[in-house]
Each structure stands twice: as structure tokens, then as C-alpha cells.
Amino acid sequence: MTELLLTNSAGGGKSVFKPMDPEHIRMYVCGPTVYNLVHIGNARPVVVFDTLFRVLQALYPKVTYARNITDIDDKIIVAARERDTDIMTLTQEFTDKFRQDMAALNNLDPSIEPQATAHVEAMLDLTARLIERGHAYVSEGHVLFDVTSMEDYGELSGRNLEDMLAGARVEVSSYKRHPGDFVLWKPSRDDDPGWDSDYGRGRPGWHLECSAMIHQHLGDNIDIHGGGRDLIFPHHENERAQSCCGYGGSFVGTWMHNAYVDMDGEKMSKSLGNVRTVRELLEQYSGETLRFALLSAHYRSPLNFSKELLDNAQATLDGFYLALRNAGDTAAEASDAHLSPVFSALLDDLNTPEAIAELHQLAKALNKASENEKAAAKAALLAGGAVLGILSEDPVAWLSKSDPDGLTAEVIDQMLIDRAEAKANRNFSRADAIRDELNGAGIIIEDNASGATWRRG
RNA sequence: GGCUCGGUGGCAGAGUGGUGAUGCAGCGGAUUGCAAAUCCGUCUACGCCGGUUCGAUUCCGACCCGAGCCUCCA
């Protein structure tokens, strides 16, 4: 019996995942606000939930995975103004770049990628419902959610209104009845983007789009809702309030939140100015290496980001690809993902470090395999890699990945021919000099029964 | 101030009421003309103090340290 265990951040710890409809799993993950390039911390939830998407697809006949694009937001308005362009041009550019970056990290496309600006009508409909039901009110051109109208407001994030006010960091505004009330709709100035509504020309508050889009595309109740830890409050708390009060229902079965990518023990964030964009990292490391690095810690633990982390990730992947390459042309047999120890590890709340440990065992088994065991061992390693979204490259291509600053393959091959000739003449000092020269250029030489091969180290 | 998480060997990082994580690095060996790759073996660990228990790194309590959220945030 293959059971998937997941940790619900709404409480209850780790428990067996019970789908609302085993024939159709529905998952929603908060995507980016598209006003600049995403950083490696933004990529973590995408990779984590992509991995979960793969596991779910292996377990259930149909999985709908929605990841939104927030393309209307005050940060977008400011960024567009700074660049002297309109928000559509800006958001289109960064939506495209986000998709490219995420594809580079071997993320599958989500089933649907709803955009906020395409759902303004649905958002206004939800706003009207909330007003109708007495959960929201109009004040000075704003529409606000009345937090006191919801019995268990704060349950998701484990806080209550009194505690929140104790911190006294809550924005107090004249138009709010309660300082904890949050905006559903706010007025736009004439030079701001806006949509006409019963409350005047304005734009949606931050949380509204997710509630409205989940309702429209996935229904009132979904199995899994994911995102970064910092979204628990206020974003997901408020989303939950809107959806539960507007549409009824329990909204989300399992809430999942990933921890941050840290820089020197501090969270990576735009405001701290310690971000590393995916795009700049891709200049130095392959997308697969970045993905593997992000999966090297459990998703609920902080991941400390460093050059060492990435170098280790690359070296480990090189090792896996070496095992695959050394297995030669052996055709991999078909392999059932469900039987993979890698898959079993992932069933335990997406334990990717354990899954990677299993991958090491599979690679070792492949290295030790006899000729008639190779096909199965190779298949097992590839199947294990596939569920993690790695090891999909051709091993030879991976190990000889082109390097514009390095020696070309033609030059290297010629040097190896020269070296082989020197070796044949037992001129080892000449042979070693060639190898040293190649080593100096970052090329590692391996001799074996059939001659010499090379890879970039 | 309120509310959450964490602290595991040189490093990264799982897990568990009682023998193994795993990887990198180190050390020893096999193999090699020498290497590389691979294989075999091997050292180093659970923040601090109490409690529960036959037995605690694991459960409970206090303490120390670190991180996060409290209306910008993955």
C-alpha cells in the first residue's frame, strides 16, 4: 500500500494524505508577482511543488496543478512607472522570463497558470458575495474584509486578533473598522491601472486573486495549497477567510509551506538586498544543478545557500552521470516508479534528502553491477532521478558540457590521440605532460579498457 | 510584547525510545605505468541542565543560542 504522508502546516503534523476525490487531485501553489527577475529563493517552492506534482501524478489518474501569476500589484505599478512603461509590457516580460527560468530548472509546466488581471470579474463577484454575507464593508472607496465576522479567523497561522494587536505593528487606517481588516478592493488614482466597479475605479487587494481563481478553476475545496512559509500570514490566512466566508466549504485539505533559502543564516529577500537571481546563477551552473541543490534539504528546513552547496550538487550529479555513462550503451529496462526506494522516500512528506541517499545507493549498485544486472540497475537509477526531475540529460553530453572559455572537444580529442601514442611508446613523461596540460584546463582524463575518456571537472 | 520553527560528526544533511543514515572532506587498502573513475575498510555526533524510563540524540520541563511571522516577501 503506497500511502503519501504530508505535513499540514495548519496543524496536526504529518498524516496520510486523503484526497477529496481520488480520481482528480487539485493543487494550487502561489506563483510570482512578475515585476522583476526571480531569485533562487523564489525558485524553491516551484521546485518543491513540482516534485510533489510528479509524485501525485504517479499516484493518481488526474492531477490539476494551478500556479498563478500575479500581474497586478502595487510593486508592479511602481516598477512600471520607474521603467516608464505600462504594466502589461512589464508583466509580460517578467512572466516570460519566469517561465524560462523555471523551465531551466526542469520544472514541468503547471496544468493551468491563471493570471490575476484575467480574473478581475471573478474577484469582484467574490467581493460582492462577501459584502452580501456581511463579511465585508465599503469604506472611503475601499472594500475591506471584516475579520471579526469570521469565528476562527487566525486559525491557520495560529494567532488571534488580540495577540496580533499586542505587537502594535498593525497598520491603523481611518477607513478600517478593525486594524486587522484587510483590503479586498482599493481605489486607483487616475494614473494608476484600474477597473470599474460598484465601488468606483480601483484594483484588487493582494489576497483576492487566489481565492477567486481557485474557485473558478478548481472549485470550492482543494486538496493541497502550497507556498513559502512567509505566506502563512497574512496571505493564506486572508485567502482562507475570503474563500471560506465567500463560498463556504473547508477550502483546503492540506496546507504546505516551504522554508526559506538563507544567505549566511539570514533569509534571502529583496528588502535585505542579498538575493541571487536564478538567471545569474544559470550563467555558472546548470538548471539541473540548481534544482538538485534546492532539493538537498528537506522542504520544511531552511537551506543555506552557498557556492559550496552548488559545487557539491554539481559534483554529486557528475557522479551519477558517470555511473550512467560507465554503464555504456546498456538499454535501460522499464522500471516501475512505485517500486523505487526514491519514490518511497518521497512518499514520506517529500523527504528529498532521503531520496537522494537512495539515489546514491542506486548509483553504487549500478557501478558494481555485472553485465546482466546493468540494464535493471541503470533503469532504477534513471527512474529514481526522473521522479526528482533530474538525470534526464545524456550522460556524455552532461560530462562534456560545452565551455565557451575552455578547450574545444576537437582539441581535447586530438590531445588524447597524441597521449595514446605516447603511452603506446611507453613515453610516460610525454603522456603525463599532456594530461597535466588538460588537467590545467579543467579537463579530467580517465583511462579504461577501451581507451581514454574525458570530462570537464 | 505575542506566535512559530530550529540547534546532529570538519562540512552538508536525514532519522530514531535500544546495532547502519547518506554525501563531501580525511585516513588505510584494492585497481592503475602514475593518475582518474570505481570498489572495500575506517575516524569524528546528537546545544546545556534536570525529569520520565531498564535504557533518552529521540518524550517532558527549564535554560542558552539561532531563525522566522505579526498587513512588502517564496
Short mmCIF file of C-alpha atoms (C1' of nucleotides) in Angstrom, two decimals:
data_model
loop_
_atom_site.label_atom_id
_atom_site.label_comp_id
_atom_site.label_asym_id
_atom_site.label_seq_id
_atom_site.Cartn_x
_atom_site.Cartn_y
_atom_site.Cartn_z
CA MET A 1 0.00 0.00 0.00
CA THR A 2 1.56 3.21 -1.11
CA GLU A 3 0.43 5.99 1.14
CA LEU A 4 1.54 9.55 0.85
CA LEU A 5 2.35 11.31 4.09
CA LEU A 6 2.24 15.10 4.17
CA THR A 7 2.70 17.67 6.90
CA ASN A 8 -0.24 20.03 7.19
CA SER A 9 1.02 23.40 8.34
CA ALA A 10 -2.47 24.15 9.61
CA GLY A 11 -1.70 21.71 12.40
CA GLY A 12 -1.95 18.01 13.03
CA GLY A 13 1.59 17.22 11.94
CA LYS A 14 2.32 14.51 9.42
CA SER A 15 -0.60 12.39 8.30
CA VAL A 16 -1.78 10.22 5.45
CA PHE A 17 -2.93 12.30 2.51
CA LYS A 18 -6.59 11.64 1.81
CA PRO A 19 -7.74 13.10 -1.49
CA MET A 20 -11.16 14.69 -1.69
CA ASP A 21 -11.63 12.84 -4.98
CA PRO A 22 -9.08 10.08 -5.73
CA GLU A 23 -9.93 10.44 -9.41
CA HIS A 24 -8.88 14.07 -9.51
CA ILE A 25 -6.34 15.77 -7.27
CA ARG A 26 -6.34 19.56 -7.15
CA MET A 27 -3.31 21.56 -6.04
CA TYR A 28 -2.72 25.30 -6.03
CA VAL A 29 0.62 27.00 -5.39
CA CYS A 30 1.23 30.72 -5.09
CA GLY A 31 3.33 31.89 -8.01
CA PRO A 32 5.36 35.02 -8.56
CA THR A 33 4.49 38.68 -8.68
CA VAL A 34 6.00 39.48 -12.04
CA TYR A 35 7.84 42.76 -11.66
CA ASN A 36 11.47 41.60 -11.65
CA LEU A 37 13.65 38.52 -12.06
CA VAL A 38 13.01 35.71 -9.61
CA HIS A 39 15.72 34.79 -7.16
CA ILE A 40 16.83 31.33 -6.09
CA GLY A 41 14.63 31.60 -3.00
CA ASN A 42 11.58 32.14 -5.18
CA ALA A 43 12.55 29.01 -7.08
CA ARG A 44 12.40 26.78 -4.02
CA PRO A 45 8.62 26.40 -3.76
CA VAL A 46 8.40 25.92 -7.50
CA VAL A 47 10.88 23.04 -7.40
CA VAL A 48 9.41 21.56 -4.23
CA PHE A 49 5.85 21.54 -5.50
CA ASP A 50 6.93 20.42 -8.94
CA THR A 51 8.41 17.38 -7.22
CA LEU A 52 5.16 16.86 -5.34
CA PHE A 53 3.30 17.22 -8.65
CA ARG A 54 5.41 14.38 -10.07
CA VAL A 55 4.67 12.18 -7.06
CA LEU A 56 0.95 12.91 -7.24
CA GLN A 57 0.89 12.16 -10.95
CA ALA A 58 2.46 8.78 -10.26
CA LEU A 59 -0.19 8.02 -7.64
CA TYR A 60 -3.41 9.37 -9.12
CA PRO A 61 -5.07 9.28 -12.54
CA LYS A 62 -5.60 13.03 -12.82
CA VAL A 63 -3.87 15.93 -11.11
CA THR A 64 -4.66 19.57 -11.80
CA TYR A 65 -1.87 21.81 -10.63
CA ALA A 66 -2.53 25.53 -10.73
CA ARG A 67 0.18 28.13 -10.20
CA ASN A 68 -0.88 31.72 -10.52
CA ILE A 69 0.81 34.73 -11.99
CA THR A 70 0.22 37.91 -10.00
CA ASP A 71 0.25 40.59 -12.66
CA ILE A 72 -1.43 43.43 -10.81
CA ASP A 73 0.07 44.74 -7.61
CA ASP A 74 1.45 47.99 -6.24
CA LYS A 75 5.02 46.82 -6.69
CA ILE A 76 4.25 46.26 -10.36
CA ILE A 77 2.77 49.73 -10.69
CA VAL A 78 5.85 51.28 -9.12
CA ALA A 79 8.23 49.22 -11.25
CA ALA A 80 6.38 50.09 -14.45
CA ARG A 81 6.48 53.76 -13.57
CA GLU A 82 10.21 53.60 -12.88
CA ARG A 83 10.81 51.99 -16.24
CA ASP A 84 8.46 54.41 -17.94
CA THR A 85 6.35 51.62 -19.36
CA ASP A 86 2.89 50.17 -18.81
CA ILE A 87 2.18 47.27 -16.50
CA MET A 88 1.21 44.91 -19.32
CA THR A 89 4.58 45.30 -21.01
CA LEU A 90 6.38 44.85 -17.71
CA THR A 91 4.43 41.84 -16.52
CA GLN A 92 4.62 40.13 -19.90
CA GLU A 93 8.41 40.47 -19.89
CA PHE A 94 8.86 39.05 -16.42
CA THR A 95 6.23 36.35 -16.89
CA ASP A 96 8.20 35.13 -19.91
CA LYS A 97 11.47 35.27 -18.01
CA PHE A 98 9.96 33.46 -15.03
CA ARG A 99 8.73 30.67 -17.30
CA GLN A 100 12.12 30.38 -18.95
CA ASP A 101 13.93 30.25 -15.61
CA MET A 102 11.60 27.66 -14.17
CA ALA A 103 11.79 25.51 -17.29
CA ALA A 104 15.58 25.63 -16.97
CA LEU A 105 15.22 24.08 -13.54
CA ASN A 106 13.40 21.10 -15.09
CA ASN A 107 10.05 22.14 -13.70
CA LEU A 108 7.07 20.74 -15.53
CA ASP A 109 4.51 23.25 -16.69
CA PRO A 110 1.63 23.51 -14.25
CA SER A 111 -1.74 22.38 -15.57
CA ILE A 112 -3.00 25.94 -15.51
CA GLU A 113 -1.32 29.28 -14.88
CA PRO A 114 -4.12 31.76 -14.18
CA GLN A 115 -3.33 35.47 -14.31
CA ALA A 116 -4.90 37.90 -11.90
CA THR A 117 -5.83 40.52 -14.49
CA ALA A 118 -7.85 37.92 -16.37
CA HIS A 119 -9.98 37.29 -13.29
CA VAL A 120 -11.00 40.74 -12.12
CA GLU A 121 -14.64 39.92 -12.74
CA ALA A 122 -14.40 36.80 -10.57
CA MET A 123 -12.73 38.87 -7.86
CA LEU A 124 -15.47 41.47 -7.95
CA ASP A 125 -18.02 38.70 -7.76
CA LEU A 126 -16.36 37.34 -4.63
CA THR A 127 -16.18 40.84 -3.17
CA ALA A 128 -19.91 41.28 -3.72
CA ARG A 129 -20.64 37.93 -2.10
CA LEU A 130 -18.59 38.86 0.94
CA ILE A 131 -20.43 42.15 1.32
CA GLU A 132 -23.73 40.38 0.85
CA ARG A 133 -22.94 37.86 3.53
CA GLY A 134 -21.85 40.50 5.97
CA HIS A 135 -18.14 39.70 5.88
CA ALA A 136 -17.04 42.85 4.12
CA TYR A 137 -17.89 46.52 4.05
CA VAL A 138 -17.29 49.57 1.88
CA SER A 139 -15.37 52.47 3.36
CA GLU A 140 -13.86 55.53 1.67
CA GLY A 141 -13.71 53.80 -1.72
CA HIS A 142 -12.18 50.66 -0.23
CA VAL A 143 -13.79 47.32 0.33
CA LEU A 144 -12.50 45.67 3.47
CA PHE A 145 -12.85 42.23 4.92
CA ASP A 146 -14.24 42.33 8.43
CA VAL A 147 -12.02 39.98 10.41
CA THR A 148 -14.34 39.99 13.39
CA SER A 149 -17.03 38.43 11.21
CA MET A 150 -15.20 35.14 10.99
CA GLU A 151 -15.34 32.89 14.01
CA ASP A 152 -11.99 31.16 13.55
CA TYR A 153 -10.04 33.89 11.78
CA GLY A 154 -6.37 33.29 12.59
CA GLU A 155 -6.67 29.55 12.95
CA LEU A 156 -4.34 28.72 10.07
CA SER A 157 -1.49 30.85 11.35
CA GLY A 158 -2.18 30.08 14.99
CA ARG A 159 -2.90 33.56 16.18
CA ASN A 160 -5.84 35.53 17.40
CA LEU A 161 -6.78 39.16 16.94
CA GLU A 162 -5.73 40.15 20.45
CA ASP A 163 -2.23 38.71 20.02
CA MET A 164 -1.84 40.44 16.69
CA LEU A 165 -2.71 43.80 18.11
CA ALA A 166 -0.32 43.29 21.01
CA GLY A 167 2.57 43.61 18.58
CA ALA A 168 1.27 47.01 17.54
CA ARG A 169 2.75 46.71 14.12
CA VAL A 170 -0.64 46.59 12.52
CA GLU A 171 -1.39 49.39 10.14
CA VAL A 172 -4.16 51.53 11.52
CA SER A 173 -6.13 53.36 8.89
CA SER A 174 -9.10 55.63 9.17
CA TYR A 175 -11.13 53.54 6.77
CA LYS A 176 -10.72 50.32 8.77
CA ARG A 177 -13.19 49.32 11.46
CA HIS A 178 -10.71 46.90 12.96
CA PRO A 179 -6.95 47.30 12.47
CA GLY A 180 -6.78 43.68 11.31
CA ASP A 181 -9.25 44.22 8.48
CA PHE A 182 -7.66 43.77 5.09
CA VAL A 183 -8.32 45.20 1.68
CA LEU A 184 -10.36 43.38 -0.94
CA TRP A 185 -10.60 46.30 -3.30
CA LYS A 186 -8.88 49.65 -3.26
CA PRO A 187 -9.34 52.83 -5.24
CA SER A 188 -6.97 53.70 -8.07
CA ARG A 189 -5.78 57.19 -8.84
CA ASP A 190 -6.41 58.35 -12.38
CA ASP A 191 -2.88 57.47 -13.44
CA ASP A 192 -2.99 54.04 -11.75
CA PRO A 193 -4.21 50.95 -13.53
CA GLY A 194 -7.78 50.24 -12.52
CA TRP A 195 -11.05 48.56 -13.31
CA ASP A 196 -14.53 49.99 -12.98
CA SER A 197 -16.60 48.56 -10.20
CA ASP A 198 -19.60 49.27 -7.99
CA TYR A 199 -17.14 50.85 -5.55
CA GLY A 200 -15.52 53.10 -8.10
CA ARG A 201 -12.48 52.64 -10.28
CA GLY A 202 -9.95 50.53 -8.43
CA ARG A 203 -7.90 47.37 -8.21
CA PRO A 204 -7.92 44.19 -6.15
CA GLY A 205 -6.16 43.65 -2.86
CA TRP A 206 -3.34 41.16 -2.72
CA HIS A 207 -5.18 38.11 -1.42
CA LEU A 208 -8.29 38.26 -3.54
CA GLU A 209 -6.99 36.75 -6.75
CA CYS A 210 -6.05 33.39 -5.27
CA SER A 211 -9.47 32.87 -3.69
CA ALA A 212 -11.29 33.85 -6.87
CA MET A 213 -9.07 31.83 -9.21
CA ILE A 214 -9.14 28.72 -7.06
CA HIS A 215 -12.93 28.92 -7.02
CA GLN A 216 -13.17 29.40 -10.76
CA HIS A 217 -10.64 26.77 -11.84
CA LEU A 218 -10.51 24.19 -9.07
CA GLY A 219 -13.72 24.53 -7.10
CA ASP A 220 -14.60 25.43 -3.54
CA ASN A 221 -12.34 22.85 -1.93
CA ILE A 222 -8.88 21.80 -2.99
CA ASP A 223 -6.54 19.09 -1.74
CA ILE A 224 -3.29 20.98 -1.41
CA HIS A 225 -2.36 24.63 -1.20
CA GLY A 226 1.31 25.48 -1.15
CA GLY A 227 3.72 28.34 -0.94
CA GLY A 228 6.55 29.81 1.06
CA ARG A 229 6.42 29.95 4.84
CA ASP A 230 6.04 33.70 4.94
CA LEU A 231 2.76 33.44 3.11
CA ILE A 232 1.02 31.74 6.04
CA PHE A 233 0.24 35.14 7.42
CA PRO A 234 -1.27 37.27 6.20
CA HIS A 235 -1.69 35.94 2.69
CA HIS A 236 -3.02 32.44 3.24
CA GLU A 237 -4.89 33.34 6.39
CA ASN A 238 -6.73 36.01 4.46
CA GLU A 239 -7.25 33.84 1.43
CA ARG A 240 -8.81 31.26 3.68
CA ALA A 241 -11.04 33.88 5.24
CA GLN A 242 -12.25 35.09 1.84
CA SER A 243 -12.87 31.63 0.44
CA CYS A 244 -14.49 30.09 3.49
CA CYS A 245 -16.73 33.09 4.07
CA GLY A 246 -17.47 33.76 0.41
CA TYR A 247 -18.03 30.28 -0.94
CA GLY A 248 -18.40 28.12 2.16
CA GLY A 249 -16.58 24.86 2.50
CA SER A 250 -13.33 23.97 4.19
CA PHE A 251 -11.29 25.40 1.29
CA VAL A 252 -8.01 23.47 1.69
CA GLY A 253 -7.30 19.91 2.80
CA THR A 254 -3.56 20.21 3.33
CA TRP A 255 -1.61 23.43 3.62
CA MET A 256 2.07 23.07 2.79
CA HIS A 257 4.77 25.66 3.30
CA ASN A 258 8.42 25.52 2.43
CA ALA A 259 11.19 27.12 4.47
CA TYR A 260 13.49 29.75 3.04
CA VAL A 261 16.72 29.78 1.22
CA ASP A 262 19.13 31.56 3.57
CA MET A 263 22.18 33.63 2.82
CA ASP A 264 24.68 33.47 5.67
CA GLY A 265 21.96 32.45 8.09
CA GLU A 266 19.55 35.19 7.07
CA LYS A 267 16.63 34.86 4.75
CA MET A 268 17.22 35.86 1.18
CA SER A 269 14.89 38.71 0.38
CA LYS A 270 14.51 41.67 -1.83
CA SER A 271 14.43 44.03 1.11
CA LEU A 272 17.68 42.69 2.58
CA GLY A 273 19.33 43.03 -0.79
CA ASN A 274 21.05 39.66 -0.59
CA VAL A 275 19.34 38.00 -3.49
CA ARG A 276 20.89 35.87 -6.19
CA THR A 277 18.72 35.64 -9.26
CA VAL A 278 18.14 32.32 -10.96
CA ARG A 279 19.20 33.94 -14.18
CA GLU A 280 22.64 34.95 -12.94
CA LEU A 281 23.19 31.55 -11.32
CA LEU A 282 22.31 29.84 -14.59
CA GLU A 283 25.35 31.51 -16.13
CA GLN A 284 27.55 29.41 -13.87
CA TYR A 285 25.54 26.30 -13.06
CA SER A 286 23.15 24.13 -14.99
CA GLY A 287 19.48 24.31 -14.11
CA GLU A 288 19.63 20.71 -13.01
CA THR A 289 22.42 21.55 -10.57
CA LEU A 290 20.37 24.38 -9.10
CA ARG A 291 17.37 22.10 -8.82
CA PHE A 292 19.38 19.39 -7.11
CA ALA A 293 20.81 21.92 -4.66
CA LEU A 294 17.30 23.10 -3.79
CA LEU A 295 16.22 19.52 -3.15
CA SER A 296 19.23 18.67 -0.98
CA ALA A 297 17.49 19.81 2.20
CA HIS A 298 14.01 18.86 3.30
CA TYR A 299 11.48 21.45 2.13
CA ARG A 300 10.48 22.42 5.67
CA SER A 301 14.08 23.11 6.72
CA PRO A 302 15.99 26.24 5.87
CA LEU A 303 18.51 25.75 3.09
CA ASN A 304 21.72 27.67 3.45
CA PHE A 305 22.81 28.93 0.09
CA SER A 306 26.49 28.96 -0.82
CA LYS A 307 28.97 28.26 -3.55
CA GLU A 308 29.89 25.10 -1.69
CA LEU A 309 26.29 23.90 -1.84
CA LEU A 310 26.19 24.34 -5.60
CA ASP A 311 29.62 22.85 -6.18
CA ASN A 312 28.67 19.81 -4.12
CA ALA A 313 25.42 19.47 -6.03
CA GLN A 314 27.28 19.55 -9.30
CA ALA A 315 29.88 17.05 -8.13
CA THR A 316 27.17 14.68 -6.96
CA LEU A 317 25.31 14.89 -10.25
CA ASP A 318 28.60 14.33 -12.08
CA GLY A 319 28.96 11.14 -10.05
CA PHE A 320 25.51 9.93 -11.03
CA TYR A 321 26.12 10.73 -14.67
CA LEU A 322 29.48 8.95 -14.50
CA ALA A 323 27.74 5.83 -13.28
CA LEU A 324 25.23 6.11 -16.13
CA ARG A 325 27.92 6.77 -18.70
CA ASN A 326 30.11 3.94 -17.44
CA ALA A 327 27.18 1.58 -17.86
CA GLY A 328 27.69 2.19 -21.56
CA ASP A 329 25.03 1.59 -24.14
CA THR A 330 23.09 -0.80 -21.97
CA ALA A 331 19.45 -0.09 -22.66
CA ALA A 332 17.60 0.76 -19.51
CA GLU A 333 14.73 -1.57 -18.77
CA ALA A 334 11.35 -0.14 -17.97
CA SER A 335 11.06 0.49 -14.27
CA ASP A 336 8.01 0.98 -12.10
CA ALA A 337 8.32 4.25 -10.22
CA HIS A 338 6.19 2.93 -7.40
CA LEU A 339 8.78 0.30 -6.55
CA SER A 340 11.66 2.75 -6.40
CA PRO A 341 13.18 3.42 -2.98
CA VAL A 342 13.49 7.00 -4.15
CA PHE A 343 9.75 7.15 -4.60
CA SER A 344 9.18 5.59 -1.18
CA ALA A 345 11.34 8.28 0.39
CA LEU A 346 9.28 10.98 -1.30
CA LEU A 347 6.06 9.43 -0.05
CA ASP A 348 7.26 10.32 3.43
CA ASP A 349 6.44 14.02 3.31
CA LEU A 350 8.67 14.60 0.32
CA ASN A 351 11.85 13.53 2.07
CA THR A 352 14.21 14.59 -0.69
CA PRO A 353 17.46 14.11 1.33
CA GLU A 354 16.42 10.52 1.94
CA ALA A 355 15.51 10.18 -1.73
CA ILE A 356 18.96 11.46 -2.68
CA ALA A 357 20.58 8.98 -0.27
CA GLU A 358 18.67 6.24 -2.10
CA LEU A 359 19.93 7.62 -5.38
CA HIS A 360 23.48 7.19 -4.10
CA GLN A 361 22.73 3.56 -3.32
CA LEU A 362 21.29 3.03 -6.78
CA ALA A 363 24.36 4.62 -8.37
CA LYS A 364 26.62 2.41 -6.30
CA ALA A 365 24.61 -0.64 -7.32
CA LEU A 366 24.97 0.37 -10.96
CA ASN A 367 28.73 0.80 -10.59
CA LYS A 368 29.01 -2.67 -9.11
CA ALA A 369 26.52 -4.34 -11.43
CA SER A 370 27.61 -7.28 -13.52
CA GLU A 371 26.86 -7.20 -17.24
CA ASN A 372 23.50 -8.90 -16.90
CA GLU A 373 22.46 -6.71 -13.99
CA LYS A 374 23.30 -3.41 -15.67
CA ALA A 375 20.07 -2.81 -17.55
CA ALA A 376 17.94 -3.09 -14.44
CA ALA A 377 20.36 -1.06 -12.32
CA LYS A 378 20.53 1.70 -14.92
CA ALA A 379 16.76 1.79 -15.17
CA ALA A 380 16.42 2.03 -11.41
CA LEU A 381 18.77 5.00 -11.21
CA LEU A 382 17.05 6.78 -14.09
CA ALA A 383 13.59 6.14 -12.66
CA GLY A 384 14.71 7.46 -9.29
CA GLY A 385 16.14 10.54 -10.95
CA ALA A 386 13.01 11.10 -13.01
CA VAL A 387 10.72 11.44 -10.04
CA LEU A 388 13.08 14.12 -8.69
CA GLY A 389 13.26 15.79 -12.09
CA ILE A 390 16.96 15.07 -12.62
CA LEU A 391 19.28 12.78 -14.61
CA SER A 392 17.39 13.41 -17.82
CA GLU A 393 20.43 14.59 -19.77
CA ASP A 394 22.57 12.42 -21.97
CA PRO A 395 25.48 11.40 -19.68
CA VAL A 396 28.19 12.00 -22.25
CA ALA A 397 26.75 15.40 -23.11
CA TRP A 398 26.44 16.28 -19.42
CA LEU A 399 30.03 15.33 -18.63
CA SER A 400 31.48 17.13 -21.64
CA LYS A 401 29.17 20.14 -21.38
CA SER A 402 30.47 22.87 -23.57
CA ASP A 403 32.54 25.61 -22.09
CA PRO A 404 32.99 28.65 -24.30
CA ASP A 405 36.18 29.61 -22.45
CA GLY A 406 37.65 26.13 -22.44
CA LEU A 407 39.26 23.82 -24.95
CA THR A 408 37.03 22.53 -27.70
CA ALA A 409 36.18 18.85 -27.90
CA GLU A 410 38.18 18.60 -31.13
CA VAL A 411 41.34 19.92 -29.47
CA ILE A 412 40.89 17.63 -26.49
CA ASP A 413 40.31 14.58 -28.66
CA GLN A 414 43.47 15.33 -30.65
CA MET A 415 45.49 15.70 -27.45
CA LEU A 416 44.18 12.33 -26.28
CA ILE A 417 45.27 10.75 -29.54
CA ASP A 418 48.74 12.20 -29.02
CA ARG A 419 48.74 10.93 -25.45
CA ALA A 420 47.68 7.45 -26.51
CA GLU A 421 50.54 7.38 -28.98
CA ALA A 422 52.99 8.46 -26.30
CA LYS A 423 51.66 5.79 -23.97
CA ALA A 424 51.97 3.16 -26.66
CA ASN A 425 55.61 4.12 -26.95
CA ARG A 426 55.88 3.98 -23.15
CA ASN A 427 56.81 7.64 -23.22
CA PHE A 428 55.02 8.29 -19.94
CA SER A 429 56.55 11.67 -19.25
CA ARG A 430 55.15 12.93 -22.58
CA ALA A 431 51.78 11.30 -21.82
CA ASP A 432 51.64 12.80 -18.35
CA ALA A 433 52.60 16.22 -19.66
CA ILE A 434 49.60 16.13 -21.97
CA ARG A 435 47.37 15.03 -19.11
CA ASP A 436 48.73 17.79 -16.87
CA GLU A 437 48.01 20.32 -19.56
CA LEU A 438 44.44 19.07 -19.86
CA ASN A 439 44.01 19.00 -16.08
CA GLY A 440 45.17 22.59 -16.03
CA ALA A 441 42.38 23.42 -18.46
CA GLY A 442 39.83 21.74 -16.21
CA ILE A 443 39.68 18.50 -18.17
CA ILE A 444 39.79 15.24 -16.25
CA ILE A 445 41.16 12.19 -18.06
CA GLU A 446 40.02 8.68 -17.31
CA ASP A 447 41.77 5.66 -18.78
CA ASN A 448 39.86 2.47 -19.17
CA ALA A 449 39.91 -0.73 -21.12
CA SER A 450 38.64 0.89 -24.29
CA GLY A 451 40.95 3.90 -24.23
CA ALA A 452 40.67 7.28 -22.57
CA THR A 453 37.62 9.42 -21.94
CA TRP A 454 37.44 12.96 -20.69
CA ARG A 455 35.07 15.21 -18.82
CA ARG A 456 35.06 18.73 -17.58
CA GLY A 457 35.60 18.89 -13.82
"C1'" G B 1 5.41 42.13 23.53
"C1'" G B 2 2.50 37.82 21.03
"C1'" C B 3 3.07 33.46 17.99
"C1'" U B 4 6.03 29.72 15.28
"C1'" C B 5 10.38 26.83 13.95
"C1'" G B 6 15.24 25.03 14.76
"C1'" G B 7 20.40 23.56 17.40
"C1'" U B 8 23.06 16.22 14.87
"C1'" G B 9 30.31 14.44 13.45
"C1'" G B 10 35.45 19.02 9.84
"C1'" C B 11 31.14 20.46 6.36
"C1'" A B 12 26.23 19.45 4.22
"C1'" G B 13 22.03 16.79 5.89
"C1'" A B 14 18.14 12.61 7.28
"C1'" G B 15 16.26 9.80 11.14
"C1'" U B 16 15.17 7.01 15.51
"C1'" G B 17 12.81 5.12 22.95
"C1'" G B 18 17.75 0.28 22.41
"C1'" U B 19 23.05 -2.13 16.37
"C1'" G B 20 23.57 1.38 9.71
"C1'" A B 21 21.65 7.36 7.63
"C1'" U B 22 23.68 9.30 3.22
"C1'" G B 23 27.14 12.50 0.69
"C1'" C B 24 31.61 15.56 0.68
"C1'" A B 25 36.30 16.05 3.13
"C1'" G B 26 40.11 12.91 5.90
"C1'" C B 27 42.69 8.25 6.68
"C1'" G B 28 44.02 2.97 5.08
"C1'" G B 29 43.61 -0.65 1.14
"C1'" A B 30 42.38 -2.88 -3.96
"C1'" U B 31 42.95 -1.33 -9.00
"C1'" U B 32 46.42 1.85 -12.27
"C1'" G B 33 53.00 2.76 -15.60
"C1'" C B 34 51.43 7.10 -12.46
"C1'" A B 35 46.61 9.11 -12.24
"C1'" A B 36 41.29 9.48 -12.85
"C1'" A B 37 36.92 6.72 -12.13
"C1'" U B 38 35.29 2.62 -9.25
"C1'" C B 39 35.19 -0.77 -5.16
"C1'" C B 40 36.40 -2.30 0.09
"C1'" G B 41 37.50 -0.68 5.05
"C1'" U B 42 37.75 3.36 8.68
"C1'" C B 43 37.68 8.03 12.39
"C1'" U B 44 34.62 12.18 14.28
"C1'" A B 45 27.64 13.34 16.53
"C1'" C B 46 23.22 14.49 18.57
"C1'" G B 47 23.35 22.87 22.43
"C1'" C B 48 23.14 22.98 28.18
"C1'" C B 49 20.80 21.24 32.89
"C1'" G B 50 17.18 18.36 35.11
"C1'" G B 51 12.96 14.67 34.80
"C1'" U B 52 10.33 10.10 32.99
"C1'" U B 53 12.39 5.15 31.62
"C1'" C B 54 15.71 -0.99 32.39
"C1'" G B 55 17.57 2.38 28.53
"C1'" A B 56 16.91 9.37 26.02
"C1'" U B 57 20.07 12.24 20.44
"C1'" U B 58 14.66 10.86 20.30
"C1'" C B 59 9.49 12.01 25.19
"C1'" C B 60 8.69 16.09 29.18
"C1'" G B 61 10.37 20.79 31.74
"C1'" A B 62 13.79 24.85 32.48
"C1'" C B 63 17.92 27.40 30.32
"C1'" C B 64 21.31 29.21 26.41
"C1'" C B 65 21.79 30.24 21.22
"C1'" G B 66 19.86 31.00 16.18
"C1'" A B 67 15.98 31.94 12.54
"C1'" G B 68 11.03 33.42 11.03
"C1'" C B 69 5.98 35.77 11.19
"C1'" C B 70 2.98 39.82 13.46
"C1'" U B 71 -0.52 43.57 6.60
"C1'" C B 72 6.22 44.26 1.04
"C1'" C B 73 8.06 38.99 0.86
"C1'" A B 74 8.86 32.07 -1.71
#
